[in-house]
Coordinates of C-alpha atoms in Angstrom, one line a residue:
Q20 CA -67.8 152.1 66.6
G21 CA -67.5 154.5 69.5
D22 CA -71.3 154.1 70.3
L23 CA -70.7 153.9 74.1
A24 CA -74.8 154.2 75.1
G25 CA -75.0 151.3 72.6
T26 CA -73.1 148.9 75.1
N27 CA -76.4 149.0 77.0
I28 CA -77.8 146.2 75.1
I29 CA -79.7 144.1 77.9
G30 CA -80.3 144.2 81.5
H31 CA -78.3 141.2 82.4
P32 CA -76.1 143.4 81.8
G33 CA -73.6 140.8 80.1
V34 CA -70.9 143.5 79.9
T35 CA -67.8 140.9 80.8
T36 CA -69.1 138.7 77.8
M37 CA -69.0 141.6 75.9
W38 CA -65.7 142.7 76.8
L39 CA -64.1 139.4 76.7
G40 CA -65.9 138.7 73.0
A41 CA -64.5 142.1 71.9
I42 CA -60.9 140.9 73.4
G43 CA -61.2 137.6 71.1
L44 CA -61.8 139.6 68.0
W45 CA -59.2 142.4 68.6
V46 CA -56.8 139.4 68.8
Q47 CA -57.9 137.9 65.5
Q48 CA -57.7 141.3 64.0
G49 CA -53.9 141.4 65.2
L50 CA -53.3 137.8 64.1
A51 CA -54.8 138.6 60.7
G52 CA -52.7 141.3 60.2
L53 CA -49.8 139.1 60.7
G54 CA -51.2 136.5 58.2
I55 CA -51.9 133.8 60.9
L56 CA -55.8 134.0 60.8
P57 CA -58.4 135.3 58.5
A58 CA -60.1 138.6 59.5
P59 CA -63.2 138.2 61.5
D60 CA -65.9 137.2 59.7
L61 CA -68.9 135.2 60.3
A62 CA -69.4 134.2 56.8
V63 CA -66.4 132.1 57.6
P64 CA -67.5 131.6 61.1
V65 CA -65.4 128.5 62.4
P66 CA -62.2 131.1 63.2
T67 CA -64.3 134.0 64.4
W68 CA -66.4 131.8 66.8
I69 CA -63.2 130.1 68.4
M70 CA -61.8 133.5 68.9
L71 CA -64.8 134.6 70.2
R72 CA -65.1 131.8 72.8
L73 CA -61.5 131.5 73.7
P74 CA -61.2 134.5 76.2
I75 CA -64.5 133.1 77.9
A76 CA -62.5 129.7 78.2
V77 CA -59.4 131.2 79.4
T78 CA -61.1 133.4 82.0
A79 CA -63.2 130.3 83.3
A80 CA -60.0 128.2 83.6
T81 CA -58.1 131.1 85.3
G82 CA -60.7 131.5 87.6
I83 CA -60.5 128.0 88.8
A84 CA -56.9 127.9 89.0
L85 CA -56.9 131.2 91.4
S86 CA -59.9 129.3 93.4
Y87 CA -57.6 126.6 94.2
L88 CA -55.0 129.0 95.4
L89 CA -57.7 130.6 97.9
L90 CA -59.1 127.2 98.6
L91 CA -55.9 126.1 100.2
R92 CA -55.7 129.2 102.6
L93 CA -59.1 128.0 103.6
L94 CA -59.1 124.6 103.6
N95 CA -56.6 121.4 103.9
D96 CA -54.4 121.0 100.7
P97 CA -56.0 117.6 99.5
T98 CA -59.5 118.9 100.0
A99 CA -58.5 122.1 97.8
L100 CA -56.9 120.3 95.2
L101 CA -59.6 117.7 95.0
A102 CA -62.3 120.7 94.8
A103 CA -60.5 122.6 92.0
L104 CA -60.2 119.3 90.0
L105 CA -64.1 118.7 90.9
L106 CA -64.6 122.4 89.5
A107 CA -62.2 122.1 86.4
S108 CA -64.0 118.4 85.4
D109 CA -67.6 119.2 86.3
P110 CA -69.5 118.8 82.7
M111 CA -71.9 121.7 83.2
L112 CA -69.0 124.1 84.1
V113 CA -67.2 123.0 81.4
A114 CA -70.1 123.0 78.9
F115 CA -71.0 126.8 79.7
G116 CA -67.0 127.8 80.0
R117 CA -66.7 127.0 76.5
I118 CA -69.5 129.3 74.7
L119 CA -69.9 132.9 74.8
H120 CA -72.4 133.6 77.1
V121 CA -72.6 134.9 80.8
D122 CA -73.7 131.8 83.1
A123 CA -70.0 130.4 83.5
L124 CA -68.6 133.7 84.1
L125 CA -71.2 134.7 86.7
T126 CA -70.6 131.6 88.3
I127 CA -66.5 132.0 88.6
F128 CA -66.8 135.8 89.6
M129 CA -69.3 134.9 92.5
L130 CA -67.2 131.8 93.6
L131 CA -64.1 134.0 93.7
T132 CA -65.8 136.9 95.4
I133 CA -67.1 134.5 98.2
L134 CA -63.4 133.0 98.6
L135 CA -62.0 136.2 98.7
A136 CA -64.5 137.7 101.4
L137 CA -63.7 134.5 103.5
L138 CA -59.8 135.4 103.6
A139 CA -60.9 139.1 104.2
F140 CA -62.8 138.2 107.5
H141 CA -60.0 135.8 108.5
Y142 CA -62.0 132.4 108.1
D143 CA -58.3 130.7 107.6
S144 CA -57.6 131.8 111.1
T145 CA -57.6 128.6 113.3
T146 CA -57.7 130.8 116.4
P147 CA -60.9 131.2 118.6
A148 CA -62.9 134.2 117.9
S149 CA -62.3 137.2 120.2
L150 CA -63.4 140.8 120.5
A151 CA -59.6 141.9 119.7
L152 CA -60.0 143.0 116.1
P153 CA -57.5 141.1 113.7
P154 CA -55.6 143.3 111.1
R155 CA -57.6 144.3 108.3
R156 CA -57.2 142.6 105.1
W157 CA -57.7 145.3 102.6
G158 CA -56.1 143.4 99.5
Y159 CA -58.2 140.7 99.9
L160 CA -61.4 142.9 100.3
A161 CA -60.4 144.9 97.3
A162 CA -59.9 142.0 95.2
A163 CA -63.7 140.5 96.4
A164 CA -64.7 143.9 95.6
V165 CA -63.4 143.5 91.8
T166 CA -64.5 140.0 91.6
G167 CA -68.0 141.3 93.2
G168 CA -68.2 144.1 90.4
L169 CA -67.4 141.8 87.6
A170 CA -70.1 139.5 88.7
L171 CA -72.9 142.2 88.9
L172 CA -71.5 143.3 85.2
T173 CA -72.1 139.7 84.2
K174 CA -75.7 139.0 85.4
S175 CA -78.1 140.4 87.8
P176 CA -78.3 137.5 90.1
A177 CA -75.0 138.5 91.4
V178 CA -77.1 140.9 93.7
L179 CA -77.1 137.8 95.7
L180 CA -73.6 138.5 96.7
F181 CA -74.9 141.8 98.8
P182 CA -76.6 139.6 101.7
L183 CA -73.7 136.7 101.4
V184 CA -71.0 139.1 102.0
A185 CA -72.5 140.5 104.6
L186 CA -72.9 137.0 106.3
I187 CA -69.9 136.3 106.2
G188 CA -68.7 139.5 107.7
A189 CA -71.6 139.0 110.2
L190 CA -70.7 135.3 111.1
P191 CA -67.3 136.2 113.0
L192 CA -68.4 139.1 114.6
G193 CA -71.3 137.1 116.2
Q194 CA -69.3 134.6 117.2
A195 CA -67.1 136.9 118.8
V196 CA -70.0 139.0 120.8
W197 CA -71.5 135.4 121.8
Q198 CA -68.3 134.4 123.5
A199 CA -67.3 137.5 124.9
R200 CA -71.0 137.2 126.6
Q201 CA -70.4 134.1 127.9
A202 CA -67.3 135.2 129.5
G203 CA -69.0 138.0 131.2
Q204 CA -67.3 140.9 129.8
P205 CA -69.0 144.5 129.6
R206 CA -71.9 145.2 127.4
R207 CA -70.2 148.4 126.1
T208 CA -67.2 146.6 125.1
R209 CA -68.8 143.6 123.4
D210 CA -71.9 145.6 121.6
S211 CA -70.5 148.9 121.2
V212 CA -71.5 150.6 117.9
P213 CA -67.7 151.5 117.1
Y214 CA -66.4 148.0 117.5
V215 CA -69.4 146.9 115.0
W216 CA -68.7 149.8 112.6
A217 CA -64.9 148.8 113.0
A218 CA -65.3 145.2 112.7
L219 CA -68.2 144.9 109.5
G220 CA -70.0 148.1 109.0
K221 CA -66.7 149.7 107.5
P222 CA -65.2 146.9 105.6
Y223 CA -68.7 146.0 104.0
L224 CA -69.4 149.5 103.0
L225 CA -65.8 149.9 101.3
W226 CA -66.6 146.8 99.6
L227 CA -69.8 147.8 98.4
L228 CA -68.2 151.1 97.3
G229 CA -65.6 149.2 95.4
V230 CA -68.3 147.0 93.5
A231 CA -69.7 150.2 92.5
V232 CA -66.7 151.6 91.2
V233 CA -65.6 148.4 89.1
W234 CA -69.6 148.4 87.8
V235 CA -69.2 152.3 86.5
L236 CA -65.7 152.1 85.3
L237 CA -66.1 148.7 83.1
W238 CA -69.3 149.5 81.6
P239 CA -69.1 152.2 78.8
A240 CA -72.8 152.8 79.0
A241 CA -72.5 153.9 82.4
W242 CA -70.0 156.7 81.6
V243 CA -72.7 158.5 79.5
D244 CA -76.1 157.6 81.1
L245 CA -75.6 156.1 84.6
P246 CA -79.5 156.0 85.3
R247 CA -80.5 154.5 81.9
A248 CA -77.6 151.5 83.0
V249 CA -79.2 151.3 86.5
G250 CA -82.6 151.1 85.0
R251 CA -82.0 148.7 82.3
V252 CA -80.8 146.3 85.1
V253 CA -83.4 146.8 87.5
N254 CA -86.3 146.2 85.0
Q255 CA -84.7 143.3 83.9
V256 CA -84.9 141.6 87.1
R257 CA -88.2 143.3 87.6
F258 CA -90.2 142.3 84.7
E259 CA -88.4 139.7 82.4
G260 CA -87.0 137.8 85.5
A261 CA -90.4 138.0 87.2
E262 CA -92.3 136.6 84.4
P263 CA -92.5 133.1 83.1
H264 CA -90.4 132.5 80.1
G265 CA -92.3 133.8 76.7
W266 CA -91.8 130.1 75.2
G267 CA -93.0 128.2 78.3
N268 CA -91.3 125.7 80.1
F269 CA -91.4 122.2 80.8
F270 CA -91.2 119.8 84.1
W271 CA -92.3 116.4 84.8
G272 CA -93.4 115.3 81.6
Q273 CA -95.6 118.2 80.6
A274 CA -95.2 121.6 79.1
V275 CA -95.5 124.3 82.4
A276 CA -95.3 128.0 82.8
D277 CA -93.8 127.7 86.3
P278 CA -92.2 124.7 87.1
G279 CA -92.5 125.2 90.7
W280 CA -90.3 124.7 93.9
L281 CA -89.1 121.1 93.2
F282 CA -87.6 122.2 89.9
Y283 CA -84.0 122.9 91.3
P284 CA -83.7 120.1 93.4
V285 CA -84.8 117.8 90.3
V286 CA -82.5 119.3 88.0
L287 CA -79.2 119.0 90.5
L288 CA -79.8 115.5 90.8
F289 CA -79.5 115.1 87.0
R290 CA -77.0 117.9 86.2
L291 CA -74.4 117.5 89.3
S292 CA -71.5 115.0 88.0
I293 CA -71.7 111.3 89.5
W294 CA -69.2 112.4 92.2
T295 CA -71.2 115.3 93.7
L296 CA -74.0 114.0 95.8
P297 CA -72.1 110.9 97.0
G298 CA -69.5 113.3 98.2
I299 CA -71.9 115.6 99.8
A300 CA -73.4 112.3 101.5
L301 CA -70.2 111.1 102.7
L302 CA -69.6 114.7 104.4
L303 CA -72.2 113.7 106.8
V304 CA -71.0 110.4 107.7
A305 CA -67.6 111.5 108.0
R306 CA -68.3 114.8 109.4
R307 CA -66.1 113.9 112.6
Q308 CA -62.9 113.8 110.3
I309 CA -63.6 117.6 109.4
P310 CA -61.6 120.1 111.6
P311 CA -63.8 122.8 113.7
P312 CA -62.5 125.9 111.8
Q313 CA -63.4 124.0 108.7
W314 CA -66.9 123.4 109.4
R315 CA -67.4 126.9 109.7
I316 CA -66.2 127.8 106.3
L317 CA -68.2 124.6 105.0
L318 CA -71.4 126.2 106.8
I319 CA -70.6 129.7 104.6
V320 CA -70.3 127.4 101.3
A321 CA -73.6 125.4 102.2
S322 CA -75.4 129.1 102.4
V323 CA -74.3 130.1 99.5
A324 CA -75.7 127.3 97.8
A325 CA -78.7 127.4 99.6
V326 CA -79.4 131.3 99.1
V327 CA -78.9 130.8 95.5
L328 CA -81.3 128.1 94.9
L329 CA -83.8 130.0 97.2
A330 CA -83.4 132.8 95.4
L331 CA -84.0 131.0 92.1
T332 CA -86.8 129.4 93.1
L333 CA -88.9 132.2 94.2
P334 CA -89.4 133.4 90.4
P335 CA -91.5 131.8 87.6
K336 CA -88.5 131.8 85.0
K337 CA -86.6 128.9 85.6
F338 CA -83.6 127.0 83.6
D339 CA -81.0 124.5 84.8
R340 CA -78.5 126.8 83.8
Y341 CA -79.5 129.3 86.3
A342 CA -78.2 127.0 89.0
L343 CA -74.8 127.2 87.9
P344 CA -73.8 129.5 90.8
A345 CA -74.6 126.6 93.3
F346 CA -72.2 124.4 91.7
P347 CA -68.8 125.3 93.1
P348 CA -70.2 125.5 96.6
L349 CA -71.5 122.1 96.3
L350 CA -68.7 120.8 94.6
I351 CA -66.4 122.0 97.7
L352 CA -68.7 120.3 100.1
A353 CA -68.4 117.1 98.0
A354 CA -64.5 117.4 98.2
S355 CA -64.7 117.7 101.6
G356 CA -66.5 114.6 102.2
W357 CA -64.6 112.5 99.8
I358 CA -61.3 113.6 101.6
G359 CA -63.3 113.1 105.1
A360 CA -64.1 109.7 104.1
A361 CA -60.7 108.8 102.7
R362 CA -59.3 110.0 106.2
W363 CA -62.1 107.6 108.1
I364 CA -60.8 104.8 106.0
A365 CA -57.3 105.5 106.8
Q366 CA -57.9 104.9 110.3
H367 CA -59.5 101.7 109.9
R368 CA -56.5 100.4 107.6
P369 CA -58.2 98.2 105.2
A370 CA -55.7 96.1 103.5
W371 CA -56.7 97.5 99.9
F372 CA -56.6 101.0 101.4
A373 CA -53.4 100.5 102.5
R374 CA -51.9 99.1 99.3
L375 CA -53.4 102.4 97.4
H376 CA -51.9 104.4 100.3
A377 CA -48.6 103.1 99.9
L378 CA -48.4 104.4 96.2
P379 CA -46.5 107.9 95.8
A380 CA -48.8 110.9 96.0
A381 CA -48.2 111.8 92.5
V382 CA -49.7 108.3 91.3
R383 CA -52.8 108.7 93.4
W384 CA -53.6 111.9 92.4
G385 CA -53.0 111.1 88.5
L386 CA -55.7 108.3 89.1
V387 CA -57.7 110.8 90.7
V388 CA -57.3 113.3 87.3
G389 CA -57.4 110.6 85.2
G390 CA -60.8 109.6 86.3
L391 CA -62.2 112.6 86.6
G392 CA -60.9 113.8 83.0
L393 CA -61.9 110.6 81.0
H394 CA -65.3 110.9 82.6
T395 CA -65.7 114.5 81.1
L396 CA -63.8 114.0 77.9
S397 CA -66.4 111.0 77.3
Y398 CA -69.1 113.5 76.8
H399 CA -66.8 115.9 74.6
P400 CA -67.8 118.1 72.6
Y401 CA -71.2 117.8 74.0
Q402 CA -71.0 118.3 77.9
L403 CA -74.1 120.0 77.5
A404 CA -75.5 116.4 77.0
Y405 CA -74.4 115.3 80.4
Y406 CA -77.0 113.9 82.9
N407 CA -76.3 111.9 86.1
P408 CA -76.0 108.2 85.2
L409 CA -77.1 107.4 88.7
F410 CA -80.5 108.8 88.0
G411 CA -81.0 107.2 84.6
G412 CA -78.9 109.9 82.3
G413 CA -80.5 111.7 79.4
R414 CA -83.0 109.1 78.6
V415 CA -84.7 109.7 82.1
A416 CA -83.9 113.4 82.0
A417 CA -85.4 114.0 78.8
Q418 CA -88.9 113.1 80.5
I419 CA -88.7 115.0 83.3
I420 CA -86.8 118.5 82.8
P421 CA -86.0 120.7 79.9
I422 CA -83.2 119.8 77.4
G423 CA -81.3 121.2 74.8
W424 CA -79.5 124.6 74.0
G425 CA -78.8 124.2 70.3
E426 CA -76.3 121.0 70.3
G427 CA -77.3 118.6 67.7
L428 CA -78.5 121.0 65.3
E429 CA -75.3 121.3 63.3
Q430 CA -75.5 117.6 62.8
A431 CA -79.0 117.9 61.4
A432 CA -77.7 121.1 59.2
T433 CA -74.6 118.7 58.0
Y434 CA -77.2 116.0 57.3
L435 CA -79.2 118.5 55.4
N436 CA -76.1 119.6 53.3
S437 CA -75.2 116.4 52.5
L438 CA -78.5 115.8 50.4
P439 CA -78.4 116.3 46.6
D440 CA -81.0 119.2 46.6
G441 CA -79.8 120.4 50.5
C442 CA -78.4 123.6 49.6
Q443 CA -81.5 124.6 47.2
S444 CA -84.3 123.2 49.4
A445 CA -85.9 125.2 52.0
S446 CA -86.0 123.9 55.9
A447 CA -88.2 125.2 58.6
T448 CA -87.2 124.9 62.1
W449 CA -88.2 127.0 65.6
F450 CA -84.4 127.7 66.5
E451 CA -84.1 129.2 62.9
P452 CA -81.0 131.4 63.6
V453 CA -79.2 128.3 65.1
L454 CA -79.8 126.0 62.2
R455 CA -79.0 128.8 59.7
A456 CA -75.5 129.4 61.1
F457 CA -74.6 125.8 60.0
T458 CA -76.9 124.9 56.6
C459 CA -76.1 125.9 53.1
G460 CA -79.8 126.4 52.2
P461 CA -82.5 128.6 53.1
V462 CA -84.2 128.2 56.8
I463 CA -87.5 129.8 57.9
R464 CA -88.9 129.7 61.3
L465 CA -91.7 127.6 62.5
P466 CA -94.6 128.2 62.4
E467 CA -95.6 131.2 60.5
P468 CA -94.3 130.4 57.1
L469 CA -95.1 126.6 57.2
A470 CA -97.2 125.2 54.4
L471 CA -96.9 122.1 52.7
G472 CA -95.4 123.1 49.4
R473 CA -93.3 126.2 50.7
V474 CA -90.6 124.2 52.7
E475 CA -89.4 120.9 51.7
Y476 CA -87.6 119.9 55.1
A477 CA -88.5 120.3 58.6
V478 CA -86.4 119.8 62.1
L479 CA -88.2 119.5 65.2
Y480 CA -85.9 120.1 68.3
I481 CA -86.1 118.3 71.6
D482 CA -87.0 121.8 73.6
Q483 CA -89.3 122.9 71.3
L484 CA -91.1 119.7 71.5
Q485 CA -91.0 119.5 75.1
R486 CA -92.4 123.1 75.8
E487 CA -94.9 122.5 73.0
N488 CA -94.0 125.5 71.0
A489 CA -95.6 125.7 67.4
P490 CA -98.2 122.8 68.2
Q491 CA -100.1 123.1 65.0
A492 CA -97.0 122.9 62.8
T493 CA -95.4 120.3 64.8
A494 CA -98.7 117.8 64.6
L495 CA -98.6 118.8 60.4
I496 CA -94.9 117.8 60.0
Q497 CA -95.5 114.9 62.5
Q498 CA -98.4 113.4 60.7
Q499 CA -97.6 114.1 57.1
G500 CA -93.8 114.5 57.1
S501 CA -91.5 111.6 56.8
A502 CA -88.8 111.3 59.9
V503 CA -85.5 110.6 57.6
Y504 CA -82.5 111.2 59.9
T505 CA -82.5 111.8 63.9
V506 CA -79.6 113.2 66.0
T507 CA -78.9 111.2 69.0
L508 CA -76.6 112.4 71.4
H509 CA -75.7 110.0 74.6
G510 CA -79.2 108.4 74.5
I511 CA -81.1 111.8 74.0
P512 CA -83.1 112.1 70.6
Y513 CA -82.3 115.9 70.0
A514 CA -83.4 116.8 66.7
T515 CA -85.3 115.2 63.9
V516 CA -85.2 115.9 60.5
Y517 CA -88.6 115.6 58.5
H518 CA -89.1 115.4 54.8
L519 CA -92.4 117.1 53.8
P520 CA -94.5 115.7 51.0
Q521 CA -95.6 118.4 48.7
P522 CA -99.5 119.0 48.1
V523 CA -101.0 117.2 45.2
A524 CA -104.6 116.5 43.7
Q525 CA -104.6 112.7 44.5
N526 CA -103.0 110.5 47.2
P527 CA -103.4 106.8 46.2
N528 CA -100.7 105.6 49.0
A529 CA -100.0 102.3 46.8
V530 CA -97.0 100.4 47.9
F531 CA -95.1 98.8 45.1
G532 CA -93.1 95.5 46.1
G533 CA -93.4 96.7 49.7
Q534 CA -90.2 99.1 49.1
L535 CA -91.9 102.0 47.0
R536 CA -94.9 104.2 47.7
L537 CA -96.8 106.3 45.3
Q538 CA -97.4 108.9 47.7
G539 CA -99.4 111.4 45.4
V540 CA -100.3 112.4 41.8
E541 CA -101.0 115.3 39.9
L542 CA -102.7 115.8 36.5
V543 CA -102.6 119.0 34.3
R544 CA -104.0 118.6 31.0
S545 CA -103.6 120.7 27.8
S546 CA -105.2 120.2 24.5
D547 CA -102.6 117.5 23.2
A548 CA -101.0 116.7 26.4
L549 CA -101.0 115.4 30.1
S550 CA -98.5 116.6 32.8
L551 CA -98.4 114.0 35.2
T552 CA -96.6 115.0 38.6
T553 CA -95.6 111.6 40.6
Q554 CA -94.5 112.0 44.3
W555 CA -93.0 108.5 45.6
Q556 CA -91.2 107.6 48.7
A557 CA -89.1 104.6 49.4
L558 CA -89.9 102.7 52.5
A559 CA -86.7 100.3 52.8
P560 CA -83.4 100.8 50.9
I561 CA -83.5 99.7 47.5
T562 CA -80.4 98.5 45.3
Q563 CA -82.6 97.7 41.9
D564 CA -83.2 100.7 39.4
Y565 CA -86.8 100.2 38.5
S566 CA -88.6 101.7 35.6
M567 CA -92.2 103.3 35.6
F568 CA -94.7 102.6 33.0
V569 CA -97.6 105.1 32.6
H570 CA -100.6 103.8 30.5
V571 CA -103.5 105.9 29.3
L572 CA -106.5 104.1 28.5
D573 CA -110.0 105.2 27.1
A574 CA -113.2 104.5 28.5
Q575 CA -113.3 100.9 26.9
G576 CA -109.5 100.0 28.4
N577 CA -107.9 100.6 25.1
R578 CA -104.4 101.8 25.4
V579 CA -103.8 105.3 23.6
S580 CA -100.6 106.6 24.8
Q581 CA -97.8 105.5 27.3
I582 CA -94.2 106.5 28.8
D583 CA -91.5 103.8 30.2
V584 CA -89.4 106.1 32.5
P585 CA -87.6 106.1 35.8
P586 CA -89.8 107.4 38.2
A587 CA -88.0 110.2 39.6
G588 CA -86.2 111.3 36.4
P589 CA -82.7 110.0 34.8
A590 CA -80.8 112.1 37.4
H591 CA -82.6 110.0 40.3
P592 CA -82.7 106.1 40.0
T593 CA -84.4 104.5 42.4
S594 CA -80.9 102.6 43.6
V595 CA -79.9 106.2 45.0
W596 CA -83.2 107.0 46.8
R597 CA -82.6 107.4 50.7
T598 CA -85.3 105.9 52.8
G599 CA -88.2 108.2 53.8
H600 CA -87.6 110.9 51.4
F601 CA -90.0 111.7 48.5
Q602 CA -89.1 111.8 45.1
Y603 CA -90.9 114.3 42.5
W604 CA -91.0 114.2 38.7
R605 CA -93.1 115.8 36.0
H606 CA -93.7 113.2 33.2
P607 CA -95.3 114.7 30.1
L608 CA -97.6 112.2 28.3
P609 CA -98.7 112.8 24.5
L610 CA -102.6 112.5 24.4
P611 CA -104.9 112.1 21.3
P612 CA -106.8 115.5 20.7
D613 CA -110.2 113.8 20.4
L614 CA -110.0 111.9 23.8
D615 CA -113.1 112.3 26.1
P616 CA -111.9 114.7 29.2
G617 CA -114.0 112.7 31.4
A618 CA -113.3 109.1 30.4
Y619 CA -109.7 108.1 30.3
W620 CA -107.9 106.4 32.9
L621 CA -104.2 106.1 34.1
A622 CA -102.5 102.6 34.7
I623 CA -99.4 103.0 36.9
G624 CA -96.8 100.4 37.3
L625 CA -93.2 99.4 38.2
Y626 CA -91.0 96.8 36.7
D627 CA -87.4 95.6 36.5
P628 CA -86.1 96.6 33.2
A629 CA -83.7 93.5 32.8
T630 CA -86.5 91.0 33.3
F631 CA -89.9 93.6 32.7
A632 CA -91.3 91.5 35.9
R633 CA -93.5 93.8 37.6
L634 CA -94.1 94.5 41.2
P635 CA -96.8 93.7 43.0
V636 CA -99.3 96.5 44.4
A637 CA -100.8 96.9 47.5
G638 CA -102.6 99.4 49.8
A639 CA -104.6 101.1 47.2
S640 CA -108.4 101.7 46.8
P641 CA -110.1 99.2 44.7
P642 CA -110.9 101.0 41.3
A643 CA -114.5 102.5 40.8
P644 CA -117.1 99.9 39.3
D645 CA -117.0 101.7 35.7
A646 CA -113.2 101.0 35.4
P647 CA -112.1 99.3 32.3
P648 CA -110.3 95.6 33.1
Y649 CA -106.7 95.5 33.0
D650 CA -103.5 93.7 33.8
A651 CA -102.6 92.9 37.6
D652 CA -99.9 94.6 39.1
V653 CA -101.2 98.0 38.3
L654 CA -102.7 101.1 39.7
L655 CA -105.6 102.2 38.0
L656 CA -106.4 106.1 38.5
R657 CA -109.1 107.9 36.8
G658 CA -108.1 111.0 34.9
E659 CA -109.6 114.1 34.8
E660 CA -113.1 114.4 36.8

């Protein structure tokens, strides 16, 4: 729309996500002009969602491919290849690399910045550090400035790149100065300001300048109001990031404001892939198989993970996805551990390893790709539901850390849409925008509008239950509603659909034949008729179509009126009732005009119309002492009070 200032939406600032999403829409508009795709329209969301997400996925995949090319310069070929494969198949990275959001982009751009900085400062060199300045790699440094600027345009935690790149530049400098001191070189040579400026200060400041230029050039809001753009990011970090989440959090089985310092270590146990932690452990066991120059790189990689996790631990606002930038460093460490362990085993030459090593390299790597790919694909399309099976998987994780980012709500909506009244009945849920995107019926947000009688269905989601959002509404739904459908993904109960009873005057709760419960009764009398509303619930699958009789009795037990009808009307015979759902119908009954308003009774029963055999009644309160005598297998209710 040409509103440049309007691109300052939130202080993340999410600019790369905004650009990539816009590119997806522009591509869709171009394809729509060729008649290949429909024009962007959220009313027909699937093509538009795909095109919005596609540039994110392409960028994430391209970033992993580029990281492989950079790792080839820094590590040995097998370690670089395995690290790239682990990055490409990690369920958490795959999950967030498929949606229109910021965390995967932040992770990729930070990874590329670190690898480019390592090359810019000659970490790929195998020669000992010396005071002789190596040729400057300005191309790598410029590329690191571009990716660093993109990271900072994506999300504010990218500020951690400032100390990390400084550390990358300072470590070889410190090593060279230390070796010069050990060699007895004059102090003025090894510690001179011009030398430190040329070796670290100048490259670092040029990198900072490049980051700033990219940050300004690619954010339209910065073109027209730079102070406001900077202030928005600063305030995001100071106020929102430094406060607990407004909806609370969850850790170790209870709702909390700040999960504390143990949160991210526990998150890593569950969220890292099954291959990562064993690989890191093997790195310590097979440390002698790692060449010394590679250890310096791995030290920086480990430092990146440590700095990210430490910085995330300090603020009270914590989520598992915030730890994503620490995943690539940990995966690189794991790849080094697996390759080091393979080399250690090769030295001992066990028979099984010799046979495996005799296979062509393409076959061996094909087995690795197949194993990693099948592991990730087994969770498709719900990679977000991956939790490390070594620690109990999703069943255990659901008791310890927050779970659920909307996955599963689309299945709950599909179930609601499949109901005969699904598109006419209102549903209530805490995550209203997500459910609304998939369901055809009206959706309202918990808890404000919830009152029995206003909505017919409610969807409770695992994240809401963990954090105890809308507790009173949740208790009402769980106590009075009937759980009719649960979405379970990889052992985790994500969402439960409840059918809510409507308010009625009387709640007899009588069970007929162990299958059908008369949940409620409502009576409205006019001069010569009675309007009877019944509320039934199927307790088990029903194959028979039953009929209901209602007899109106006077004070002496004489029948003065009756009806025989399907209990939920002719359009809803009992054989199509869904287990747990409530069924309503309003039945008119004619009444003698002289019937005493306070002295009549209703006799309600169910029977098989083919045999006229009545269903036995259980669970109802015994009739009042003044109730007239009547047949067995009948529920007696007093008329008007």
